[in-house]
């Protein structure tokens, strides 16, 4: 069933470390051979062996309207003959910035980069440059890309491989990274008190997706906002996953909380390598060439990436019913899975918000990294393979949120629910 993928994986490992260009793709935690994808359309992936899968990864988020979404593909095709990069400004970049501002709250100014990693790295540097302080707080299990300061208790990819400390990240860098458990406001208060006037920023996934899907507890994000106001700390929302996914205005809109800086990635590029960070004018003006916080990128604002992102965001802005449809589909899946899982008598937790959802095989609520890690993740791995065999492609780790795309039909959801019923019979 996976012969070609197996051959390709063998071959890939000769010239690519681990055979993949990003670790979680390797299926290392769930075991088995990663599938090599040949193409995708709508809600479906097709692997090298010609197998078809219902896709719940959506390229880890960007394919919110399904794969090979016609308007995006067409826009790229029409733009490519005008050259694929200039290294000089274009009107399209202004339109992109204006579109982002019109959709997301609190974005006075925005700068484009090429990945979520770059966006978070730059936002942190900016927060430090703006405040003149060095330390920052992140939450255990939250992932903010692979820049050095963030690779401390950094969620999915590292948790999947049980990596605790990362060789190559120096003590000097790690010492400025302070960590707390997600949803533990008292711990944040203590940390802030113990590091008075030293903390530049608090960065958070406002809805976490890198330890499975975890929701902020009532009052948690509000409490952080208050602390940031009182202590002149820059509050950074990492909306690389949630931006343009939970709502046109992302988690800021969904949770009704204003961030000082916001980072974007994934959906914002419509499947092209795009990230962005933006926020208050007063802070954003500190970036070069206006200010002296340096940040740059040869391919930042790349015209092909911009037209893909612009087209995607325009579709989302002009058809706000997409969010309602996605939410309804995810709720439907949630209910269906609930029914099957309840009947199986296996302890489980489903966390969901909007079109983000995940299952933890856990007998306790999953509210932070520790509670996610102490779920029965071996059982998840079995579930993953049982589902894959039945044509459902879930994230290959219990530490990842599932992302629904709007090309999914109710028939696809029904198939996913009955595949779960069969899978549980097989693995329990
Ligand atoms: C994916 C992700 C990143 C990193 O984005 P890349 O484009 O992979 O560099 C940062 N933060 C969050 C919350 C993410 O999910």
Short mmCIF file of C-alpha atoms and ligand atoms in Angstrom, two decimals:
data_model
loop_
_atom_site.label_atom_id
_atom_site.label_comp_id
_atom_site.label_asym_id
_atom_site.label_seq_id
_atom_site.Cartn_x
_atom_site.Cartn_y
_atom_site.Cartn_z
CA UNK A 1 0.00 0.00 0.00
CA UNK A 2 2.94 2.32 0.75
CA UNK A 3 5.60 0.79 -1.56
CA UNK A 4 6.50 3.97 -3.48
CA UNK A 5 6.55 6.06 -0.31
CA UNK A 6 8.86 3.51 1.29
CA UNK A 7 11.22 3.65 -1.67
CA UNK A 8 11.17 7.44 -1.72
CA UNK A 9 11.82 7.56 2.01
CA UNK A 10 14.84 5.28 1.60
CA UNK A 11 16.14 7.50 -1.18
CA UNK A 12 15.36 10.75 0.68
CA UNK A 13 17.38 9.66 3.68
CA UNK A 14 20.54 9.48 1.55
CA UNK A 15 20.55 13.21 0.85
CA UNK A 16 18.13 14.87 3.29
CA UNK A 17 18.63 14.52 7.08
CA UNK A 18 15.96 12.11 8.27
CA UNK A 19 14.49 12.21 4.80
CA UNK A 20 12.43 15.32 5.52
CA UNK A 21 12.77 19.10 5.49
CA UNK A 22 10.81 19.58 8.73
CA UNK A 23 10.97 17.01 11.57
CA UNK A 24 7.31 16.27 12.35
CA UNK A 25 6.79 15.08 8.77
CA UNK A 26 9.03 12.08 9.47
CA UNK A 27 6.35 10.07 11.38
CA UNK A 28 9.07 9.35 13.93
CA UNK A 29 6.77 9.52 16.95
CA UNK A 30 3.92 7.53 15.41
CA UNK A 31 6.32 5.17 13.67
CA UNK A 32 6.16 3.88 10.12
CA UNK A 33 7.01 5.48 6.82
CA UNK A 34 6.06 9.07 6.05
CA UNK A 35 3.81 9.36 3.03
CA UNK A 36 5.25 11.16 0.06
CA UNK A 37 2.58 13.35 -1.43
CA UNK A 38 2.17 13.66 -5.15
CA UNK A 39 -0.69 16.13 -5.29
CA UNK A 40 -3.70 17.44 -3.45
CA UNK A 41 -7.07 18.83 -4.38
CA UNK A 42 -9.81 20.19 -2.15
CA UNK A 43 -9.95 18.13 1.06
CA UNK A 44 -7.86 15.27 -0.34
CA UNK A 45 -4.22 14.29 -0.46
CA UNK A 46 -2.89 11.76 -2.96
CA UNK A 47 0.33 9.95 -2.11
CA UNK A 48 3.00 8.54 -4.39
CA UNK A 49 1.25 5.15 -4.39
CA UNK A 50 -1.99 6.73 -5.55
CA UNK A 51 -3.75 6.38 -2.18
CA UNK A 52 -6.31 9.06 -1.37
CA UNK A 53 -6.69 10.62 2.08
CA UNK A 54 -9.06 13.02 3.76
CA UNK A 55 -6.67 15.70 4.97
CA UNK A 56 -6.86 17.11 8.53
CA UNK A 57 -3.51 18.89 8.39
CA UNK A 58 -4.19 21.33 5.57
CA UNK A 59 -0.45 21.96 5.28
CA UNK A 60 -0.57 22.71 9.04
CA UNK A 61 -3.20 25.37 8.45
CA UNK A 62 -2.74 27.37 5.26
CA UNK A 63 -5.13 25.31 3.12
CA UNK A 64 -8.14 26.59 5.01
CA UNK A 65 -10.21 26.61 1.82
CA UNK A 66 -8.89 23.30 0.55
CA UNK A 67 -5.95 22.40 -1.66
CA UNK A 68 -5.32 23.93 -5.06
CA UNK A 69 -7.99 26.50 -4.34
CA UNK A 70 -8.88 27.81 -7.78
CA UNK A 71 -8.63 31.61 -7.26
CA UNK A 72 -5.23 31.27 -5.55
CA UNK A 73 -3.83 28.96 -8.23
CA UNK A 74 -5.09 31.28 -10.97
CA UNK A 75 -3.65 34.38 -9.31
CA UNK A 76 -0.22 32.75 -9.07
CA UNK A 77 -0.35 31.65 -12.71
CA UNK A 78 -1.30 35.13 -13.87
CA UNK A 79 1.40 36.80 -11.80
CA UNK A 80 4.37 34.52 -12.53
CA UNK A 81 5.13 35.82 -16.04
CA UNK A 82 5.80 39.29 -14.55
CA UNK A 83 8.88 37.80 -12.84
CA UNK A 84 8.99 36.01 -9.53
CA UNK A 85 11.01 38.56 -7.54
CA UNK A 86 12.29 42.14 -7.83
CA UNK A 87 14.00 43.06 -4.56
CA UNK A 88 12.21 46.41 -4.81
CA UNK A 89 8.85 47.60 -3.46
CA UNK A 90 5.56 46.90 -5.23
CA UNK A 91 2.01 48.25 -4.99
CA UNK A 92 0.85 44.74 -4.15
CA UNK A 93 2.71 44.91 -0.84
CA UNK A 94 0.75 48.03 0.11
CA UNK A 95 -2.50 46.31 -0.82
CA UNK A 96 -1.52 43.29 1.27
CA UNK A 97 -0.70 45.48 4.29
CA UNK A 98 -3.97 47.40 3.88
CA UNK A 99 -5.94 44.17 3.59
CA UNK A 100 -4.37 42.77 6.77
CA UNK A 101 -5.14 46.02 8.60
CA UNK A 102 -8.74 45.90 7.41
CA UNK A 103 -9.20 42.38 8.77
CA UNK A 104 -7.19 42.24 12.00
CA UNK A 105 -7.65 44.56 14.99
CA UNK A 106 -4.74 46.64 16.35
CA UNK A 107 -2.54 46.44 13.32
CA UNK A 108 -1.39 49.97 12.53
CA UNK A 109 1.60 48.75 10.59
CA UNK A 110 2.75 45.38 9.37
CA UNK A 111 5.92 43.97 7.90
CA UNK A 112 6.04 40.88 5.71
CA UNK A 113 8.57 38.09 6.18
CA UNK A 114 8.83 34.58 4.75
CA UNK A 115 7.89 32.32 7.67
CA UNK A 116 6.25 32.20 11.07
CA UNK A 117 9.68 31.65 12.60
CA UNK A 118 10.95 34.90 11.14
CA UNK A 119 7.83 36.73 12.26
CA UNK A 120 8.19 35.62 15.90
CA UNK A 121 11.94 36.15 15.97
CA UNK A 122 11.54 39.67 14.61
CA UNK A 123 8.65 40.54 16.93
CA UNK A 124 10.71 39.50 19.95
CA UNK A 125 13.71 41.51 18.81
CA UNK A 126 11.44 44.48 18.27
CA UNK A 127 9.87 44.14 21.72
CA UNK A 128 13.35 44.04 23.25
CA UNK A 129 14.54 46.99 21.20
CA UNK A 130 11.43 48.97 22.06
CA UNK A 131 11.49 48.31 25.81
CA UNK A 132 15.27 48.13 26.26
CA UNK A 133 14.74 44.94 28.29
CA UNK A 134 16.11 41.46 27.58
CA UNK A 135 14.00 38.74 29.16
CA UNK A 136 10.70 37.41 27.95
CA UNK A 137 8.09 34.90 29.07
CA UNK A 138 6.82 32.03 26.94
CA UNK A 139 4.57 29.15 27.89
CA UNK A 140 5.57 25.50 28.11
CA UNK A 141 4.32 23.67 25.05
CA UNK A 142 3.88 26.79 22.93
CA UNK A 143 5.87 26.83 19.69
CA UNK A 144 7.03 30.08 18.19
CA UNK A 145 9.25 28.81 15.41
CA UNK A 146 12.80 27.54 15.63
CA UNK A 147 14.73 30.72 16.46
CA UNK A 148 17.12 30.14 19.38
CA UNK A 149 15.33 32.01 22.19
CA UNK A 150 12.11 30.06 21.61
CA UNK A 151 13.58 26.57 21.69
CA UNK A 152 12.97 26.18 25.38
CA UNK A 153 9.99 23.98 26.30
CA UNK A 154 8.72 24.51 22.81
CA UNK A 155 5.85 22.11 22.18
CA UNK A 156 4.94 19.78 19.37
CA UNK A 157 8.01 19.12 17.26
CA UNK A 158 10.33 18.89 20.22
CA UNK A 159 7.81 17.11 22.45
CA UNK A 160 7.16 14.62 19.69
CA UNK A 161 10.85 13.72 19.70
CA UNK A 162 11.24 14.12 23.46
CA UNK A 163 13.83 16.85 23.01
CA UNK A 164 14.14 18.92 26.17
CA UNK A 165 17.23 21.03 25.64
CA UNK A 166 18.50 21.85 22.22
CA UNK A 167 22.22 21.61 21.47
CA UNK A 168 23.33 24.77 19.73
CA UNK A 169 21.16 27.04 21.84
CA UNK A 170 23.60 28.70 24.22
CA UNK A 171 23.01 29.17 27.92
CA UNK A 172 23.28 32.91 27.36
CA UNK A 173 20.31 32.85 25.04
CA UNK A 174 18.25 30.36 27.06
CA UNK A 175 18.75 32.34 30.28
CA UNK A 176 16.65 35.18 28.95
CA UNK A 177 13.78 32.82 28.17
CA UNK A 178 11.47 32.44 31.17
CA UNK A 179 8.78 29.78 31.02
CA UNK A 180 5.49 29.16 32.79
CA UNK A 181 2.77 26.55 32.48
CA UNK A 182 0.00 27.56 30.08
CA UNK A 183 -3.10 28.82 31.90
CA UNK A 184 -1.18 29.47 35.13
CA UNK A 185 -1.60 33.17 35.78
CA UNK A 186 -0.18 33.02 39.30
CA UNK A 187 3.07 31.58 37.96
CA UNK A 188 3.31 34.48 35.53
CA UNK A 189 2.72 36.98 38.34
CA UNK A 190 5.51 35.40 40.40
CA UNK A 191 7.90 35.38 37.47
CA UNK A 192 7.17 39.01 36.68
CA UNK A 193 7.68 40.01 40.32
CA UNK A 194 10.97 38.10 40.50
CA UNK A 195 12.22 39.80 37.33
CA UNK A 196 10.95 43.30 37.96
CA UNK A 197 11.67 45.71 35.07
CA UNK A 198 13.57 43.05 33.16
CA UNK A 199 10.82 41.54 31.01
CA UNK A 200 10.43 42.87 27.48
CA UNK A 201 7.61 40.65 26.29
CA UNK A 202 5.12 37.92 27.00
CA UNK A 203 4.48 35.80 23.90
CA UNK A 204 1.63 33.33 23.70
CA UNK A 205 -0.33 31.17 21.32
CA UNK A 206 -3.70 32.67 22.32
CA UNK A 207 -5.25 29.32 21.47
CA UNK A 208 -2.47 26.77 21.64
CA UNK A 209 -2.11 24.32 18.79
CA UNK A 210 1.33 22.86 19.41
CA UNK A 211 0.44 20.57 22.33
CA UNK A 212 -2.74 19.46 20.69
CA UNK A 213 -5.44 22.09 20.78
CA UNK A 214 -5.58 23.83 24.17
CA UNK A 215 -7.88 26.70 25.01
CA UNK A 216 -7.00 29.61 27.26
CA UNK A 217 -8.84 29.34 30.58
CA UNK A 218 -11.38 31.99 31.50
CA UNK A 219 -9.56 35.18 32.46
CA UNK A 220 -6.07 33.90 31.60
CA UNK A 221 -5.34 36.03 28.55
CA UNK A 222 -7.15 38.99 30.15
CA UNK A 223 -4.89 38.60 33.18
CA UNK A 224 -1.80 38.60 30.99
CA UNK A 225 -3.03 41.74 29.25
CA UNK A 226 -3.37 43.43 32.64
CA UNK A 227 0.11 42.40 33.75
CA UNK A 228 1.60 43.69 30.50
CA UNK A 229 -0.14 47.04 30.95
CA UNK A 230 0.99 47.39 34.54
CA UNK A 231 4.59 46.39 33.90
CA UNK A 232 5.18 47.97 30.47
CA UNK A 233 5.63 44.57 28.88
CA UNK A 234 4.91 44.08 25.18
CA UNK A 235 2.13 41.52 24.76
CA UNK A 236 2.77 39.41 21.66
CA UNK A 237 0.06 37.20 20.21
CA UNK A 238 1.58 34.47 18.10
CA UNK A 239 -1.26 34.07 15.63
CA UNK A 240 0.69 31.97 13.16
CA UNK A 241 -1.95 29.26 13.60
CA UNK A 242 -4.97 31.25 14.75
CA UNK A 243 -4.59 34.28 12.46
CA UNK A 244 -7.26 34.39 9.75
CA UNK A 245 -8.34 30.92 10.94
CA UNK A 246 -10.42 31.50 14.07
CA UNK A 247 -11.93 34.66 12.60
CA UNK A 248 -10.94 37.30 10.02
CA UNK A 249 -9.27 39.07 12.94
CA UNK A 250 -7.89 35.85 14.41
CA UNK A 251 -7.70 35.20 18.14
CA UNK A 252 -7.67 38.91 18.92
CA UNK A 253 -11.18 39.12 17.49
CA UNK A 254 -12.31 35.73 18.78
CA UNK A 255 -11.12 36.34 22.37
CA UNK A 256 -11.72 40.12 22.29
CA UNK A 257 -8.23 40.89 23.56
CA UNK A 258 -5.87 43.46 22.08
CA UNK A 259 -2.26 42.48 21.60
CA UNK A 260 0.58 44.95 21.18
CA UNK A 261 2.32 42.92 18.50
CA UNK A 262 0.90 40.07 16.47
CA UNK A 263 2.71 37.48 14.38
CA UNK A 264 1.24 35.68 11.39
CA UNK A 265 2.15 32.78 9.14
CA UNK A 266 0.42 29.74 7.64
CA UNK A 267 -3.00 30.99 6.34
CA UNK A 268 -1.58 34.43 5.50
CA UNK A 269 0.42 33.03 2.57
CA UNK A 270 -2.26 30.85 1.03
CA UNK A 271 0.30 28.03 0.91
CA UNK A 272 3.30 30.15 -0.11
CA UNK A 273 6.14 30.94 2.33
CA UNK A 274 4.79 34.05 4.06
CA UNK A 275 4.85 35.42 7.57
CA UNK A 276 4.18 38.86 8.99
CA UNK A 277 4.38 40.79 12.21
CA UNK A 278 2.50 43.93 12.99
CA UNK A 279 0.97 46.02 15.70
CA UNK A 280 1.03 49.41 17.30
CA UNK A 281 2.58 52.20 15.27
CA UNK A 282 4.63 53.39 18.20
CA UNK A 283 6.34 50.01 18.42
CA UNK A 284 6.53 49.21 14.70
CA UNK A 285 8.25 52.52 14.02
CA UNK A 286 11.32 51.26 15.85
CA UNK A 287 12.13 48.93 12.95
CA UNK A 288 14.73 49.87 10.35
CA UNK A 289 14.72 51.99 8.25
CA UNK A 290 12.53 54.18 10.54
CA UNK A 291 14.21 53.01 13.73
CA UNK A 292 17.34 51.14 14.61
CA UNK A 293 15.95 47.66 15.33
CA UNK A 294 17.28 45.87 12.29
CA UNK A 295 15.14 43.43 10.34
CA UNK A 296 15.25 42.58 6.65
CA UNK A 297 14.58 39.93 3.98
CA UNK A 298 15.62 39.48 0.35
CA UNK A 299 12.38 37.69 -0.53
CA UNK A 300 10.11 39.52 1.96
CA UNK A 301 6.97 40.68 0.17
CA UNK A 302 7.77 38.42 -2.76
CA UNK A 303 5.18 39.10 -5.50
CA UNK A 304 4.11 35.47 -6.01
CA UNK A 305 3.80 34.92 -2.27
CA UNK A 306 1.91 38.19 -1.90
CA UNK A 307 -0.60 37.47 -4.65
CA UNK A 308 -1.29 34.03 -3.16
CA UNK A 309 -1.76 35.48 0.32
CA UNK A 310 -3.71 38.49 -0.89
CA UNK A 311 -6.10 36.29 -2.86
CA UNK A 312 -6.59 33.93 0.06
CA UNK A 313 -7.24 36.72 2.57
CA UNK A 314 -9.59 38.48 0.15
CA UNK A 315 -11.65 35.31 -0.18
CA UNK A 316 -11.85 35.03 3.61
CA UNK A 317 -12.74 38.68 4.04
CA UNK A 318 -15.39 38.70 1.31
CA UNK A 319 -17.02 35.46 2.42
CA UNK A 320 -17.22 35.64 6.21
CA UNK A 321 -19.75 32.77 6.18
CA UNK A 322 -16.70 30.52 5.65
CA UNK A 323 -15.94 30.83 9.35
CA UNK A 324 -19.44 29.78 10.32
CA UNK A 325 -19.32 26.84 7.92
CA UNK A 326 -15.95 25.72 9.25
CA UNK A 327 -17.13 26.04 12.83
CA UNK A 328 -20.27 24.00 12.07
CA UNK A 329 -18.27 21.29 10.34
CA UNK A 330 -15.83 21.09 13.23
CA UNK A 331 -18.68 20.96 15.75
CA UNK A 332 -20.29 18.18 13.71
CA UNK A 333 -17.04 16.21 13.73
CA UNK A 334 -16.71 16.85 17.46
CA UNK A 335 -20.19 15.50 18.16
CA UNK A 336 -19.65 12.46 15.97
CA UNK A 337 -16.33 11.64 17.62
CA UNK A 338 -17.87 12.17 21.07
CA UNK A 339 -20.52 9.60 20.35
CA UNK A 340 -18.05 6.98 19.16
CA UNK A 341 -15.52 7.61 21.91
CA UNK A 342 -18.14 7.57 24.64
CA UNK A 343 -19.43 4.23 23.40
CA UNK A 344 -15.87 2.86 23.45
CA UNK A 345 -15.49 3.77 27.15
CA UNK A 346 -11.91 4.97 26.49
CA UNK A 347 -10.94 8.02 28.53
CA UNK A 348 -10.55 10.95 26.14
CA UNK A 349 -10.65 14.72 25.91
CA UNK A 350 -11.60 16.69 22.84
CA UNK A 351 -10.57 20.34 22.85
CA UNK A 352 -11.95 22.56 20.12
CA UNK A 353 -12.29 26.16 19.11
CA UNK A 354 -13.46 27.22 15.67
CA UNK A 355 -11.81 24.91 13.15
CA UNK A 356 -9.06 23.72 15.50
CA UNK A 357 -9.69 20.45 17.30
CA UNK A 358 -7.73 17.57 18.80
CA UNK A 359 -8.24 14.33 20.69
CA UNK A 360 -6.16 13.44 23.72
CA UNK A 361 -6.62 9.97 25.16
CA UNK A 362 -6.66 11.29 28.67
CA UNK A 363 -8.70 10.78 31.82
CA UNK A 364 -7.99 14.34 32.99
CA UNK A 365 -8.67 17.73 31.41
CA UNK A 366 -5.90 18.82 29.03
CA UNK A 367 -5.11 22.42 29.90
CA UNK A 368 -1.33 22.72 29.53
CA UNK A 369 1.74 20.84 28.38
CA UNK A 370 2.01 18.56 31.42
CA UNK A 371 -1.58 17.36 31.10
CA UNK A 372 -1.14 16.88 27.33
CA UNK A 373 2.08 14.92 27.84
CA UNK A 374 0.53 12.62 30.44
CA UNK A 375 -2.24 11.48 28.11
CA UNK A 376 -1.98 8.03 26.52
CA UNK A 377 -0.05 9.19 23.48
CA UNK A 378 0.92 5.62 22.54
CA UNK A 379 -2.75 5.00 21.99
CA UNK A 380 -2.90 8.11 19.82
CA UNK A 381 -0.10 6.70 17.68
CA UNK A 382 -2.08 3.50 17.11
CA UNK A 383 -5.16 5.54 16.35
CA UNK A 384 -3.19 7.59 13.83
CA UNK A 385 -2.12 4.51 11.87
CA UNK A 386 -5.52 2.88 12.06
CA UNK A 387 -7.02 6.07 10.61
CA UNK A 388 -4.36 6.39 7.94
CA UNK A 389 -5.10 2.85 6.79
CA UNK A 390 -8.72 3.94 6.40
CA UNK A 391 -7.84 6.97 4.31
CA UNK A 392 -7.83 9.68 6.98
CA UNK A 393 -4.66 11.73 7.32
CA UNK A 394 -4.38 13.14 10.86
CA UNK A 395 -1.39 15.06 12.23
CA UNK A 396 1.27 12.43 13.03
CA UNK A 397 1.51 13.43 16.70
CA UNK A 398 -0.84 13.90 19.64
CA UNK A 399 0.89 17.24 20.20
CA UNK A 400 -0.60 18.81 17.09
CA UNK A 401 -3.95 20.40 16.50
CA UNK A 402 -6.04 19.19 13.58
CA UNK A 403 -6.97 21.88 11.09
CA UNK A 404 -10.22 21.63 9.21
CA UNK A 405 -10.54 23.04 5.72
CA UNK A 406 -13.74 24.22 4.15
CA UNK A 407 -13.49 21.83 1.22
CA UNK A 408 -14.38 19.01 3.64
CA UNK A 409 -17.89 17.70 2.96
CA UNK A 410 -20.25 16.25 5.53
CA UNK A 411 -19.69 12.95 3.78
CA UNK A 412 -15.95 13.28 4.52
CA UNK A 413 -16.76 14.02 8.15
CA UNK A 414 -19.07 11.00 8.36
CA UNK A 415 -16.33 8.83 6.88
CA UNK A 416 -13.89 10.18 9.46
CA UNK A 417 -16.32 9.40 12.28
CA UNK A 418 -16.96 5.84 11.08
CA UNK A 419 -13.21 5.34 10.48
CA UNK A 420 -12.74 6.29 14.14
CA UNK A 421 -15.33 3.73 15.19
CA UNK A 422 -13.55 0.99 13.22
CA UNK A 423 -10.12 2.15 14.33
CA UNK A 424 -11.04 2.06 18.01
CA UNK A 425 -12.38 -1.48 17.59
CA UNK A 426 -9.06 -2.43 16.07
CA UNK A 427 -6.72 -0.79 18.59
CA UNK A 428 -8.50 -1.05 21.96
C1 LIG B 1 4.06 26.98 12.70
C2 LIG B 1 4.21 27.94 13.80
C3 LIG B 1 5.29 28.83 13.87
C4 LIG B 1 6.44 28.76 12.92
O1 LIG B 1 6.08 29.06 11.62
P1 LIG B 1 7.00 28.52 10.41
O2 LIG B 1 6.36 29.13 9.20
O3 LIG B 1 6.95 27.04 10.45
O4 LIG B 1 8.37 29.05 10.64
C5 LIG B 1 5.28 29.77 14.87
N1 LIG B 1 4.27 29.85 15.77
C6 LIG B 1 3.23 29.02 15.72
C7 LIG B 1 2.13 29.17 16.72
C8 LIG B 1 3.18 28.01 14.77
O5 LIG B 1 2.16 27.16 14.78
#
